[in-house]
Amino acid sequence: MTDIANAATEAPEFDWESALRVDARSLPCPQPLLAMRRALKTLAPGALLHLMATDPASREDIRSFCRLSGVPLLRTECPGGEFHYWLAAI
């Protein structure tokens, strides 16, 4: 097996579509962060959360929260002026 194939089989697989969706679009700072924190408290460890926001400040807010709290930020996307974050509950 190649190194790429080994890495692919060892990497955890996530079902991104099964994530709990938190729609914080159009909410001003710090509301997206607060909505995300409330939702994380309801999830079992390892469960995924998908936060959707339009507030540009959410980029730094979410990254800082994850860095300080230890919550893994698994994926980010910024399509069309929206910010999407996938986190794993701990």
mmCIF file of C-alpha atoms in Angstrom:
data_model
loop_
_atom_site.group_PDB
_atom_site.id
_atom_site.type_symbol
_atom_site.label_atom_id
_atom_site.label_comp_id
_atom_site.label_asym_id
_atom_site.label_seq_id
_atom_site.Cartn_x
_atom_site.Cartn_y
_atom_site.Cartn_z
ATOM 1 C CA MET A 1 0.000 0.000 0.000
ATOM 2 C CA THR A 2 1.210 3.531 -0.698
ATOM 3 C CA ASP A 3 1.675 6.178 1.970
ATOM 4 C CA ILE A 4 -1.394 8.003 0.658
ATOM 5 C CA ALA A 5 -3.522 4.875 0.942
ATOM 6 C CA ASN A 6 -2.241 4.236 4.476
ATOM 7 C CA ALA A 7 -3.016 7.795 5.536
ATOM 8 C CA ALA A 8 -6.522 7.513 4.090
ATOM 9 C CA THR A 9 -7.287 4.301 5.966
ATOM 10 C CA GLU A 10 -5.887 5.653 9.247
ATOM 11 C CA ALA A 11 -7.656 9.035 9.093
ATOM 12 C CA PRO A 12 -10.974 9.218 10.948
ATOM 13 C CA GLU A 13 -14.002 9.396 8.698
ATOM 14 C CA PHE A 14 -16.671 11.931 9.477
ATOM 15 C CA ASP A 15 -20.254 11.920 8.303
ATOM 16 C CA TRP A 16 -20.411 15.679 7.743
ATOM 17 C CA GLU A 17 -24.089 15.537 6.764
ATOM 18 C CA SER A 18 -25.100 14.025 10.112
ATOM 19 C CA ALA A 19 -23.785 17.015 12.084
ATOM 20 C CA LEU A 20 -26.207 18.984 14.247
ATOM 21 C CA ARG A 21 -26.784 22.182 12.280
ATOM 22 C CA VAL A 22 -26.834 25.495 14.101
ATOM 23 C CA ASP A 23 -28.031 28.294 11.841
ATOM 24 C CA ALA A 24 -26.642 31.550 13.228
ATOM 25 C CA ARG A 25 -26.756 33.377 9.903
ATOM 26 C CA SER A 26 -27.694 37.050 10.263
ATOM 27 C CA LEU A 27 -26.990 37.005 14.014
ATOM 28 C CA PRO A 28 -24.522 39.672 15.217
ATOM 29 C CA CYS A 29 -21.446 39.009 17.331
ATOM 30 C CA PRO A 30 -21.335 37.263 19.848
ATOM 31 C CA GLN A 31 -24.595 35.420 19.106
ATOM 32 C CA PRO A 32 -23.106 32.775 16.740
ATOM 33 C CA LEU A 33 -20.543 31.815 19.385
ATOM 34 C CA LEU A 34 -23.183 31.625 22.113
ATOM 35 C CA ALA A 35 -25.500 29.509 19.942
ATOM 36 C CA MET A 36 -22.617 27.163 19.177
ATOM 37 C CA ARG A 37 -21.692 26.790 22.847
ATOM 38 C CA ARG A 38 -25.310 26.018 23.837
ATOM 39 C CA ALA A 39 -25.567 23.366 21.120
ATOM 40 C CA LEU A 40 -22.233 21.746 22.033
ATOM 41 C CA LYS A 41 -23.512 21.155 25.574
ATOM 42 C CA THR A 42 -26.324 18.980 24.201
ATOM 43 C CA LEU A 43 -24.050 16.664 22.185
ATOM 44 C CA ALA A 44 -22.342 13.439 23.184
ATOM 45 C CA PRO A 45 -18.541 13.402 22.960
ATOM 46 C CA GLY A 46 -17.411 12.946 19.372
ATOM 47 C CA ALA A 47 -20.684 14.132 17.853
ATOM 48 C CA LEU A 48 -20.379 16.750 15.124
ATOM 49 C CA LEU A 49 -21.769 20.264 15.079
ATOM 50 C CA HIS A 50 -22.076 22.399 11.933
ATOM 51 C CA LEU A 51 -22.291 26.130 12.650
ATOM 52 C CA MET A 52 -23.409 28.479 9.886
ATOM 53 C CA ALA A 53 -22.768 32.206 10.374
ATOM 54 C CA THR A 54 -22.572 35.412 8.356
ATOM 55 C CA ASP A 55 -20.826 37.558 10.969
ATOM 56 C CA PRO A 56 -17.169 38.025 9.881
ATOM 57 C CA ALA A 57 -16.106 38.217 13.547
ATOM 58 C CA SER A 58 -17.136 34.570 13.916
ATOM 59 C CA ARG A 59 -13.912 33.551 12.148
ATOM 60 C CA GLU A 60 -11.735 34.667 15.030
ATOM 61 C CA ASP A 61 -14.336 33.965 17.740
ATOM 62 C CA ILE A 62 -14.732 30.291 16.789
ATOM 63 C CA ARG A 63 -11.009 29.689 16.306
ATOM 64 C CA SER A 64 -10.191 31.326 19.654
ATOM 65 C CA PHE A 65 -12.903 29.370 21.443
ATOM 66 C CA CYS A 66 -11.636 26.076 20.019
ATOM 67 C CA ARG A 67 -8.017 26.882 20.829
ATOM 68 C CA LEU A 68 -8.842 27.836 24.443
ATOM 69 C CA SER A 69 -11.419 25.122 25.158
ATOM 70 C CA GLY A 70 -9.821 22.187 23.358
ATOM 71 C CA VAL A 71 -12.886 21.626 21.170
ATOM 72 C CA PRO A 72 -11.588 20.327 17.821
ATOM 73 C CA LEU A 73 -12.318 22.577 14.847
ATOM 74 C CA LEU A 74 -12.373 19.952 12.105
ATOM 75 C CA ARG A 75 -13.312 21.900 9.012
ATOM 76 C CA THR A 76 -14.089 25.437 7.849
ATOM 77 C CA GLU A 77 -15.563 26.759 4.618
ATOM 78 C CA CYS A 78 -16.484 30.253 3.469
ATOM 79 C CA PRO A 79 -18.811 29.959 0.467
ATOM 80 C CA GLY A 80 -20.500 33.119 -0.756
ATOM 81 C CA GLY A 81 -20.006 35.298 2.311
ATOM 82 C CA GLU A 82 -21.132 32.629 4.763
ATOM 83 C CA PHE A 83 -18.904 30.939 7.300
ATOM 84 C CA HIS A 84 -19.316 27.224 8.005
ATOM 85 C CA TYR A 85 -17.553 25.460 10.871
ATOM 86 C CA TRP A 86 -17.577 21.791 11.837
ATOM 87 C CA LEU A 87 -16.616 20.970 15.426
ATOM 88 C CA ALA A 88 -16.490 17.784 17.472
ATOM 89 C CA ALA A 89 -18.061 17.769 20.918
ATOM 90 C CA ILE A 90 -15.780 16.767 23.800
#
